[in-house]
PDB file of C-alpha atoms in Angstrom:
ATOM      1  CA  MET A   1     -15.516   6.089 -29.602  1.00  0.00           C
ATOM      2  CA  GLY A   2     -12.188   6.596 -32.238  1.00  0.00           C
ATOM      3  CA  ILE A   3      -9.294   8.568 -31.342  1.00  0.00           C
ATOM      4  CA  ILE A   4     -10.280  12.045 -33.172  1.00  0.00           C
ATOM      5  CA  LEU A   5     -12.490  14.141 -31.209  1.00  0.00           C
ATOM      6  CA  GLY A   6     -13.406  16.097 -34.145  1.00  0.00           C
ATOM      7  CA  ASN A   7     -12.410  18.261 -37.048  1.00  0.00           C
ATOM      8  CA  ILE A   8     -12.265  22.340 -37.913  1.00  0.00           C
ATOM      9  CA  ASN A   9     -11.452  23.554 -41.275  1.00  0.00           C
ATOM     10  CA  GLU A  10      -9.592  20.315 -42.019  1.00  0.00           C
ATOM     11  CA  ILE A  11      -8.106  20.608 -38.816  1.00  0.00           C
ATOM     12  CA  ALA A  12      -7.890  16.897 -36.636  1.00  0.00           C
ATOM     13  CA  PHE A  13      -8.267  17.303 -32.932  1.00  0.00           C
ATOM     14  CA  PHE A  14      -7.398  14.287 -30.735  1.00  0.00           C
ATOM     15  CA  TRP A  15      -8.908  12.740 -28.029  1.00  0.00           C
ATOM     16  CA  TYR A  16      -5.296  12.271 -26.645  1.00  0.00           C
ATOM     17  CA  GLY A  17      -4.964  15.969 -26.451  1.00  0.00           C
ATOM     18  CA  LEU A  18      -7.691  17.007 -25.048  1.00  0.00           C
ATOM     19  CA  ILE A  19      -7.183  14.368 -22.018  1.00  0.00           C
ATOM     20  CA  LEU A  20      -3.671  15.627 -21.486  1.00  0.00           C
ATOM     21  CA  SER A  21      -4.754  19.118 -21.502  1.00  0.00           C
ATOM     22  CA  ILE A  22      -7.437  18.619 -19.084  1.00  0.00           C
ATOM     23  CA  THR A  23      -5.026  16.338 -16.893  1.00  0.00           C
ATOM     24  CA  ILE A  24      -2.042  19.371 -16.817  1.00  0.00           C
ATOM     25  CA  LEU A  25      -4.709  21.787 -15.635  1.00  0.00           C
ATOM     26  CA  VAL A  26      -6.236  19.091 -12.983  1.00  0.00           C
ATOM     27  CA  ALA A  27      -2.934  18.375 -11.946  1.00  0.00           C
ATOM     28  CA  ILE A  28      -1.984  22.113 -11.367  1.00  0.00           C
ATOM     29  CA  PHE A  29      -5.000  22.947  -9.732  1.00  0.00           C
ATOM     30  CA  PHE A  30      -4.134  19.897  -6.917  1.00  0.00           C
ATOM     31  CA  ILE A  31      -0.546  21.293  -6.285  1.00  0.00           C
ATOM     32  CA  LEU A  32      -1.891  25.012  -5.520  1.00  0.00           C
ATOM     33  CA  LYS A  33      -4.687  23.687  -3.243  1.00  0.00           C
ATOM     34  CA  ASN A  34      -2.104  20.978  -1.532  1.00  0.00           C
ATOM     35  CA  LYS A  35       0.595  23.532  -1.101  1.00  0.00           C
ATOM     36  CA  THR A  36       2.304  24.684   2.098  1.00  0.00           C
ATOM     37  CA  ASN A  37       2.560  28.522   3.119  1.00  0.00           C
ATOM     38  CA  GLU A  38       6.509  27.789   2.567  1.00  0.00           C
ATOM     39  CA  ILE A  39       5.855  27.307  -0.979  1.00  0.00           C
ATOM     40  CA  ASP A  40       5.481  30.564  -3.301  1.00  0.00           C
ATOM     41  CA  ILE A  41       2.713  30.331  -5.625  1.00  0.00           C
ATOM     42  CA  GLU A  42       4.888  31.832  -8.464  1.00  0.00           C
ATOM     43  CA  ASN A  43       7.438  29.213  -7.928  1.00  0.00           C
ATOM     44  CA  ILE A  44       4.972  26.371  -8.345  1.00  0.00           C
ATOM     45  CA  ILE A  45       3.253  28.266 -11.829  1.00  0.00           C
ATOM     46  CA  ASP A  46       7.096  28.604 -12.979  1.00  0.00           C
ATOM     47  CA  ILE A  47       7.663  25.105 -12.490  1.00  0.00           C
ATOM     48  CA  SER A  48       4.368  23.870 -13.882  1.00  0.00           C
ATOM     49  CA  ILE A  49       5.255  25.395 -16.985  1.00  0.00           C
ATOM     50  CA  TYR A  50       8.878  24.582 -17.308  1.00  0.00           C
ATOM     51  CA  GLY A  51       8.114  20.836 -16.003  1.00  0.00           C
ATOM     52  CA  ILE A  52       5.265  20.285 -18.466  1.00  0.00           C
ATOM     53  CA  VAL A  53       7.241  21.267 -21.283  1.00  0.00           C
ATOM     54  CA  THR A  54      10.210  19.472 -20.606  1.00  0.00           C
ATOM     55  CA  GLY A  55       8.481  16.465 -19.509  1.00  0.00           C
ATOM     56  CA  LEU A  56       6.089  16.413 -22.817  1.00  0.00           C
ATOM     57  CA  ILE A  57       9.816  16.923 -24.935  1.00  0.00           C
ATOM     58  CA  VAL A  58      11.656  14.039 -23.146  1.00  0.00           C
ATOM     59  CA  GLY A  59       8.480  11.991 -22.996  1.00  0.00           C
ATOM     60  CA  ARG A  60       8.318  12.278 -26.677  1.00  0.00           C
ATOM     61  CA  LEU A  61      11.765  11.525 -27.453  1.00  0.00           C
ATOM     62  CA  LEU A  62      11.823   8.669 -25.289  1.00  0.00           C
ATOM     63  CA  PHE A  63       8.984   7.045 -27.091  1.00  0.00           C
ATOM     64  CA  VAL A  64      10.389   7.864 -30.403  1.00  0.00           C
ATOM     65  CA  MET A  65      13.450   6.144 -29.376  1.00  0.00           C
ATOM     66  CA  ASN A  66      11.706   2.917 -27.997  1.00  0.00           C
ATOM     67  CA  ASN A  67       9.263   3.099 -31.357  1.00  0.00           C
ATOM     68  CA  LEU A  68      11.854   4.500 -34.136  1.00  0.00           C
ATOM     69  CA  VAL A  69      10.616   2.022 -36.552  1.00  0.00           C
ATOM     70  CA  ILE A  70       7.016   3.555 -37.016  1.00  0.00           C
ATOM     71  CA  TYR A  71       8.722   6.839 -37.278  1.00  0.00           C
ATOM     72  CA  LYS A  72      11.183   6.485 -40.028  1.00  0.00           C
ATOM     73  CA  LYS A  73       8.605   6.554 -43.174  1.00  0.00           C
ATOM     74  CA  ASN A  74       7.663  10.124 -42.284  1.00  0.00           C
ATOM     75  CA  MET A  75       9.833  11.820 -39.549  1.00  0.00           C
ATOM     76  CA  TRP A  76       7.391  14.684 -39.494  1.00  0.00           C
ATOM     77  CA  GLU A  77       5.148  12.700 -37.277  1.00  0.00           C
ATOM     78  CA  ILE A  78       7.676  13.056 -34.580  1.00  0.00           C
ATOM     79  CA  LEU A  79       6.233  16.454 -33.816  1.00  0.00           C
ATOM     80  CA  TYR A  80       2.369  14.981 -34.033  1.00  0.00           C
ATOM     81  CA  LEU A  81       2.195  15.314 -29.833  1.00  0.00           C
ATOM     82  CA  TRP A  82      -1.442  15.280 -30.287  1.00  0.00           C
ATOM     83  CA  GLN A  83      -1.823  12.154 -32.039  1.00  0.00           C
ATOM     84  CA  GLY A  84      -0.553  10.434 -28.685  1.00  0.00           C
ATOM     85  CA  GLY A  85       2.633   8.712 -27.440  1.00  0.00           C
ATOM     86  CA  LEU A  86       4.718   9.575 -24.813  1.00  0.00           C
ATOM     87  CA  SER A  87       6.900   7.781 -22.486  1.00  0.00           C
ATOM     88  CA  ILE A  88       5.809   7.792 -18.750  1.00  0.00           C
ATOM     89  CA  TYR A  89       9.702   7.500 -17.917  1.00  0.00           C
ATOM     90  CA  GLY A  90      10.287  10.311 -20.196  1.00  0.00           C
ATOM     91  CA  ILE A  91       7.662  12.333 -18.393  1.00  0.00           C
ATOM     92  CA  ALA A  92       9.220  11.625 -15.175  1.00  0.00           C
ATOM     93  CA  ILE A  93      12.614  12.661 -15.951  1.00  0.00           C
ATOM     94  CA  GLY A  94      12.244  15.626 -17.839  1.00  0.00           C
ATOM     95  CA  VAL A  95       9.719  16.923 -14.684  1.00  0.00           C
ATOM     96  CA  LEU A  96      12.433  15.823 -12.100  1.00  0.00           C
ATOM     97  CA  LEU A  97      15.303  17.245 -13.885  1.00  0.00           C
ATOM     98  CA  THR A  98      13.627  20.583 -14.129  1.00  0.00           C
ATOM     99  CA  VAL A  99      12.636  20.693 -10.682  1.00  0.00           C
ATOM    100  CA  VAL A 100      16.114  19.922  -9.667  1.00  0.00           C
ATOM    101  CA  ILE A 101      17.643  22.634 -11.586  1.00  0.00           C
ATOM    102  CA  TYR A 102      14.983  24.984 -10.342  1.00  0.00           C
ATOM    103  CA  CYS A 103      15.313  24.546  -7.497  1.00  0.00           C
ATOM    104  CA  LYS A 104      19.216  24.944  -7.477  1.00  0.00           C
ATOM    105  CA  ILE A 105      18.801  28.264  -9.326  1.00  0.00           C
ATOM    106  CA  LYS A 106      16.364  29.774  -6.745  1.00  0.00           C
ATOM    107  CA  LYS A 107      17.591  28.219  -3.745  1.00  0.00           C
ATOM    108  CA  ILE A 108      14.593  26.411  -2.723  1.00  0.00           C
ATOM    109  CA  GLU A 109      14.719  23.319  -0.326  1.00  0.00           C
ATOM    110  CA  LEU A 110      14.384  20.275  -3.242  1.00  0.00           C
ATOM    111  CA  HIS A 111      12.362  17.632  -0.999  1.00  0.00           C
ATOM    112  CA  LYS A 112       9.768  20.042   0.451  1.00  0.00           C
ATOM    113  CA  PHE A 113       9.223  21.264  -3.009  1.00  0.00           C
ATOM    114  CA  LEU A 114       9.046  17.730  -4.533  1.00  0.00           C
ATOM    115  CA  ASP A 115       6.397  16.611  -1.727  1.00  0.00           C
ATOM    116  CA  THR A 116       4.336  19.628  -2.913  1.00  0.00           C
ATOM    117  CA  LEU A 117       4.544  19.001  -6.496  1.00  0.00           C
ATOM    118  CA  SER A 118       3.712  14.897  -5.929  1.00  0.00           C
ATOM    119  CA  PRO A 119       0.336  15.060  -6.086  1.00  0.00           C
ATOM    120  CA  GLY A 120       0.339  16.456  -9.606  1.00  0.00           C
ATOM    121  CA  MET A 121       2.937  14.638 -11.224  1.00  0.00           C
ATOM    122  CA  ILE A 122       0.879  11.321  -9.753  1.00  0.00           C
ATOM    123  CA  ILE A 123      -2.173  13.003 -11.802  1.00  0.00           C
ATOM    124  CA  LEU A 124      -0.186  13.566 -14.979  1.00  0.00           C
ATOM    125  CA  LEU A 125       0.680   9.916 -15.166  1.00  0.00           C
ATOM    126  CA  VAL A 126      -3.168   8.869 -14.310  1.00  0.00           C
ATOM    127  CA  GLY A 127      -4.003  11.227 -17.359  1.00  0.00           C
ATOM    128  CA  GLU A 128      -1.316  10.065 -19.417  1.00  0.00           C
ATOM    129  CA  GLN A 129      -2.451   6.381 -18.840  1.00  0.00           C
ATOM    130  CA  ILE A 130      -6.218   6.955 -19.721  1.00  0.00           C
ATOM    131  CA  ALA A 131      -5.352   8.947 -22.940  1.00  0.00           C
ATOM    132  CA  ASN A 132      -3.188   6.014 -24.119  1.00  0.00           C
ATOM    133  CA  PHE A 133      -6.449   3.867 -23.387  1.00  0.00           C
ATOM    134  CA  ILE A 134      -8.418   5.973 -25.746  1.00  0.00           C
ATOM    135  CA  SER A 135      -5.863   6.631 -28.499  1.00  0.00           C
ATOM    136  CA  GLN A 136      -5.335   2.572 -28.141  1.00  0.00           C
ATOM    137  CA  ASP A 137      -1.210   3.094 -28.017  1.00  0.00           C
ATOM    138  CA  VAL A 138      -1.013   0.687 -25.157  1.00  0.00           C
ATOM    139  CA  ILE A 139      -2.073  -2.797 -25.900  1.00  0.00           C
ATOM    140  CA  GLY A 140      -1.437  -5.757 -23.607  1.00  0.00           C
ATOM    141  CA  ASN A 141      -1.638  -9.153 -24.031  1.00  0.00           C
ATOM    142  CA  PRO A 142      -4.705 -11.087 -26.097  1.00  0.00           C
ATOM    143  CA  ALA A 143      -7.133 -12.221 -23.707  1.00  0.00           C
ATOM    144  CA  GLU A 144     -10.976 -13.437 -23.476  1.00  0.00           C
ATOM    145  CA  SER A 145     -11.431 -12.843 -19.955  1.00  0.00           C
ATOM    146  CA  ARG A 146     -13.849 -10.358 -18.648  1.00  0.00           C
ATOM    147  CA  LEU A 147     -10.793  -8.197 -17.899  1.00  0.00           C
ATOM    148  CA  SER A 148      -9.798  -7.834 -21.694  1.00  0.00           C
ATOM    149  CA  VAL A 149     -11.285  -5.310 -24.133  1.00  0.00           C
ATOM    150  CA  TYR A 150     -12.026  -4.933 -27.566  1.00  0.00           C
ATOM    151  CA  VAL A 151      -9.104  -3.158 -29.881  1.00  0.00           C
ATOM    152  CA  GLU A 152      -9.924  -1.922 -33.528  1.00  0.00           C
ATOM    153  CA  TYR A 153      -8.576  -4.017 -36.285  1.00  0.00           C
ATOM    154  CA  ALA A 154      -6.562  -0.909 -37.377  1.00  0.00           C
ATOM    155  CA  PHE A 155      -4.853  -0.800 -33.922  1.00  0.00           C
ATOM    156  CA  ARG A 156      -4.200  -4.236 -33.096  1.00  0.00           C
ATOM    157  CA  PRO A 157      -0.214  -4.936 -33.084  1.00  0.00           C
ATOM    158  CA  LEU A 158       1.245  -6.454 -36.060  1.00  0.00           C
ATOM    159  CA  GLY A 159       1.255  -9.881 -36.207  1.00  0.00           C
ATOM    160  CA  PHE A 160      -1.760 -10.100 -33.696  1.00  0.00           C
ATOM    161  CA  GLU A 161      -4.718  -8.798 -35.927  1.00  0.00           C
ATOM    162  CA  GLN A 162      -6.396 -12.221 -35.671  1.00  0.00           C
ATOM    163  CA  TYR A 163      -7.102 -11.576 -32.066  1.00  0.00           C
ATOM    164  CA  ASP A 164     -10.207  -9.446 -30.943  1.00  0.00           C
ATOM    165  CA  PHE A 165      -9.799  -8.765 -27.061  1.00  0.00           C
ATOM    166  CA  PHE A 166      -6.436  -7.748 -25.218  1.00  0.00           C
ATOM    167  CA  TYR A 167      -5.725  -6.807 -21.469  1.00  0.00           C
ATOM    168  CA  PRO A 168      -6.345  -2.828 -21.234  1.00  0.00           C
ATOM    169  CA  VAL A 169      -2.983  -2.184 -19.484  1.00  0.00           C
ATOM    170  CA  SER A 170      -3.191   1.185 -19.794  1.00  0.00           C
ATOM    171  CA  ILE A 171      -6.582   1.230 -17.362  1.00  0.00           C
ATOM    172  CA  TYR A 172      -5.034  -1.120 -14.811  1.00  0.00           C
ATOM    173  CA  GLN A 173      -2.192   1.335 -14.448  1.00  0.00           C
ATOM    174  CA  ALA A 174      -4.516   3.913 -14.204  1.00  0.00           C
ATOM    175  CA  MET A 175      -6.682   2.299 -11.615  1.00  0.00           C
ATOM    176  CA  TRP A 176      -3.215   1.794  -9.561  1.00  0.00           C
ATOM    177  CA  LEU A 177      -2.077   5.226 -10.041  1.00  0.00           C
ATOM    178  CA  SER A 178      -5.324   6.427  -8.825  1.00  0.00           C
ATOM    179  CA  MET A 179      -4.521   4.354  -5.671  1.00  0.00           C
ATOM    180  CA  VAL A 180      -1.620   5.793  -5.341  1.00  0.00           C
ATOM    181  CA  LEU A 181      -2.908   9.385  -5.684  1.00  0.00           C
ATOM    182  CA  ILE A 182      -5.255   8.915  -2.704  1.00  0.00           C
ATOM    183  CA  ILE A 183      -2.467   7.813  -0.543  1.00  0.00           C
ATOM    184  CA  THR A 184      -0.025  10.648  -1.855  1.00  0.00           C
ATOM    185  CA  LEU A 185      -3.240  13.089  -0.556  1.00  0.00           C
ATOM    186  CA  TYR A 186      -3.604  11.170   2.564  1.00  0.00           C
ATOM    187  CA  MET A 187       0.269  11.552   3.279  1.00  0.00           C
ATOM    188  CA  LYS A 188       0.490  15.227   2.171  1.00  0.00           C
ATOM    189  CA  ASN A 189      -2.608  16.446   4.352  1.00  0.00           C
ATOM    190  CA  ARG A 190      -2.621  13.635   7.090  1.00  0.00           C
ATOM    191  CA  MET A 191       0.694  12.512   8.143  1.00  0.00           C
ATOM    192  CA  LYS A 192       2.750  15.755   7.540  1.00  0.00           C
ATOM    193  CA  ASN A 193       3.787  16.339  11.179  1.00  0.00           C
ATOM    194  CA  ASN A 194       4.868  12.379  11.345  1.00  0.00           C
ATOM    195  CA  CYS A 195       6.939  12.646   7.935  1.00  0.00           C
ATOM    196  CA  PHE A 196      10.089  13.849   6.885  1.00  0.00           C
ATOM    197  CA  ASP A 197      10.459  16.509   3.990  1.00  0.00           C
ATOM    198  CA  GLY A 198      10.711  14.020   0.631  1.00  0.00           C
ATOM    199  CA  PHE A 199       9.165  11.348   2.510  1.00  0.00           C
ATOM    200  CA  VAL A 200       5.647  11.952   0.431  1.00  0.00           C
ATOM    201  CA  PHE A 201       7.613  11.993  -2.927  1.00  0.00           C
ATOM    202  CA  TYR A 202       9.903   9.021  -2.235  1.00  0.00           C
ATOM    203  CA  THR A 203       6.907   6.802  -0.942  1.00  0.00           C
ATOM    204  CA  SER A 204       4.582   7.707  -4.352  1.00  0.00           C
ATOM    205  CA  THR A 205       7.134   7.115  -6.626  1.00  0.00           C
ATOM    206  CA  LEU A 206       8.092   3.576  -5.092  1.00  0.00           C
ATOM    207  CA  LEU A 207       4.449   2.753  -5.500  1.00  0.00           C
ATOM    208  CA  ALA A 208       3.934   4.291  -8.636  1.00  0.00           C
ATOM    209  CA  ALA A 209       7.406   2.164 -10.170  1.00  0.00           C
ATOM    210  CA  ALA A 210       6.807  -1.132  -8.469  1.00  0.00           C
ATOM    211  CA  GLY A 211       2.796  -0.868 -10.497  1.00  0.00           C
ATOM    212  CA  ARG A 212       4.318  -0.278 -13.332  1.00  0.00           C
ATOM    213  CA  PHE A 213       6.528  -3.346 -12.990  1.00  0.00           C
ATOM    214  CA  VAL A 214       4.082  -5.334 -11.887  1.00  0.00           C
ATOM    215  CA  PHE A 215       1.761  -4.768 -14.591  1.00  0.00           C
ATOM    216  CA  GLY A 216       4.417  -4.761 -17.221  1.00  0.00           C
ATOM    217  CA  PHE A 217       3.849  -8.199 -16.935  1.00  0.00           C
ATOM    218  CA  TYR A 218       0.487  -7.745 -18.584  1.00  0.00           C
ATOM    219  CA  TYR A 219       1.961  -5.718 -21.474  1.00  0.00           C
ATOM    220  CA  LEU A 220       2.245  -7.452 -24.795  1.00  0.00           C
ATOM    221  CA  GLY A 221       5.225 -10.138 -24.672  1.00  0.00           C
ATOM    222  CA  GLY A 222       5.249  -9.560 -20.697  1.00  0.00           C
ATOM    223  CA  ASP A 223       4.573 -13.144 -20.299  1.00  0.00           C
ATOM    224  CA  LYS A 224       7.572 -14.170 -21.970  1.00  0.00           C
ATOM    225  CA  GLY A 225      10.039 -12.239 -19.648  1.00  0.00           C
ATOM    226  CA  LEU A 226      10.904  -8.787 -18.242  1.00  0.00           C
ATOM    227  CA  GLN A 227      10.618  -6.022 -20.365  1.00  0.00           C
ATOM    228  CA  ILE A 228      13.143  -3.009 -20.744  1.00  0.00           C
ATOM    229  CA  GLU A 229      10.810  -0.847 -18.969  1.00  0.00           C
ATOM    230  CA  GLN A 230      10.179  -3.013 -16.096  1.00  0.00           C
ATOM    231  CA  ILE A 231      13.892  -3.151 -15.663  1.00  0.00           C
ATOM    232  CA  MET A 232      14.271   0.562 -15.667  1.00  0.00           C
ATOM    233  CA  SER A 233      11.247  -0.188 -12.867  1.00  0.00           C
ATOM    234  CA  VAL A 234      13.397  -1.935 -10.830  1.00  0.00           C
ATOM    235  CA  ILE A 235      16.193   0.421 -11.122  1.00  0.00           C
ATOM    236  CA  ILE A 236      14.075   3.389 -10.004  1.00  0.00           C
ATOM    237  CA  ILE A 237      12.720   1.365  -6.893  1.00  0.00           C
ATOM    238  CA  LEU A 238      16.358   0.548  -5.709  1.00  0.00           C
ATOM    239  CA  VAL A 239      17.535   4.491  -6.630  1.00  0.00           C
ATOM    240  CA  ILE A 240      14.157   5.756  -4.290  1.00  0.00           C
ATOM    241  CA  MET A 241      15.033   3.341  -1.544  1.00  0.00           C
ATOM    242  CA  SER A 242      18.664   4.297  -1.599  1.00  0.00           C
ATOM    243  CA  LEU A 243      17.663   7.834  -1.502  1.00  0.00           C
ATOM    244  CA  PHE A 244      15.028   7.427   0.935  1.00  0.00           C
ATOM    245  CA  LEU A 245      17.521   5.526   3.243  1.00  0.00           C
ATOM    246  CA  TYR A 246      20.225   7.971   3.198  1.00  0.00           C
ATOM    247  CA  ARG A 247      17.622  10.712   3.581  1.00  0.00           C
ATOM    248  CA  PHE A 248      16.040   9.203   6.718  1.00  0.00           C
ATOM    249  CA  LYS A 249      20.048   8.548   7.964  1.00  0.00           C
ATOM    250  CA  TYR A 250      20.553  12.366   7.306  1.00  0.00           C
ATOM    251  CA  ILE A 251      17.455  13.685   9.165  1.00  0.00           C
ATOM    252  CA  LYS A 252      18.030  11.091  12.079  1.00  0.00           C
ATOM    253  CA  LYS A 253      21.897  12.265  12.395  1.00  0.00           C
ATOM    254  CA  ASN A 254      21.082  15.703  12.242  1.00  0.00           C
ATOM    255  CA  LYS A 255      17.748  15.512  14.479  1.00  0.00           C
ATOM    256  CA  GLU A 256      15.599  17.442  11.706  1.00  0.00           C
ATOM    257  CA  TRP A 257      12.900  15.208  12.324  1.00  0.00           C
ATOM    258  CA  LYS A 258       9.352  16.837  12.301  1.00  0.00           C
TER     259      LYS A 258
END
């Protein structure tokens, strides 16, 4: 299919940018659709705009830092976001920092707001993985199984040009995150009376991070030991579990259980 959607007056439009743009709109729609009456629509629109901008910036910066060799020859390409290249952790960190700061300024209950945003956050991660697959930014280990896909020669990693098929780790993650989204929506809509504020966010984040750790073994070089992003996944899991337990004990102690 190619990574370029088309050209208008010598300006190229990329599939990556189109998919990411559609994903952002779908994420906002799901957030609005699943919001509670206690959350103001204006706040959701504001945080969507600020969070998306911050998430894209931080996600791009972390991706560039991890792939600085690619951009040394032409630093201007750092700005070519539409061509692909975002860190999943950068997006998450950027959005979460924005939410925490926004809730602090607006004096909004953080955990309740995070639960409302959780479906949209997972959708953003799903779309980002699909966009990575289309643009062939993320490639797994060489493979000849039915689960492998053909990668064009121009996009094969240096030193692996002789291989035709690789594990489509982006698709694996997109499928897993889609399952996480279903679980998140179920918790948000069907279990809301049996969960404390923050439960949906903590659970969906744990599942997303766990998936990233497992599929990390299918990444290029993942069969040779833990990669940096897998270590980050473990750190995120430990932090979220600690916050989850702290939140649970706080709720139980103050008898704020729904």
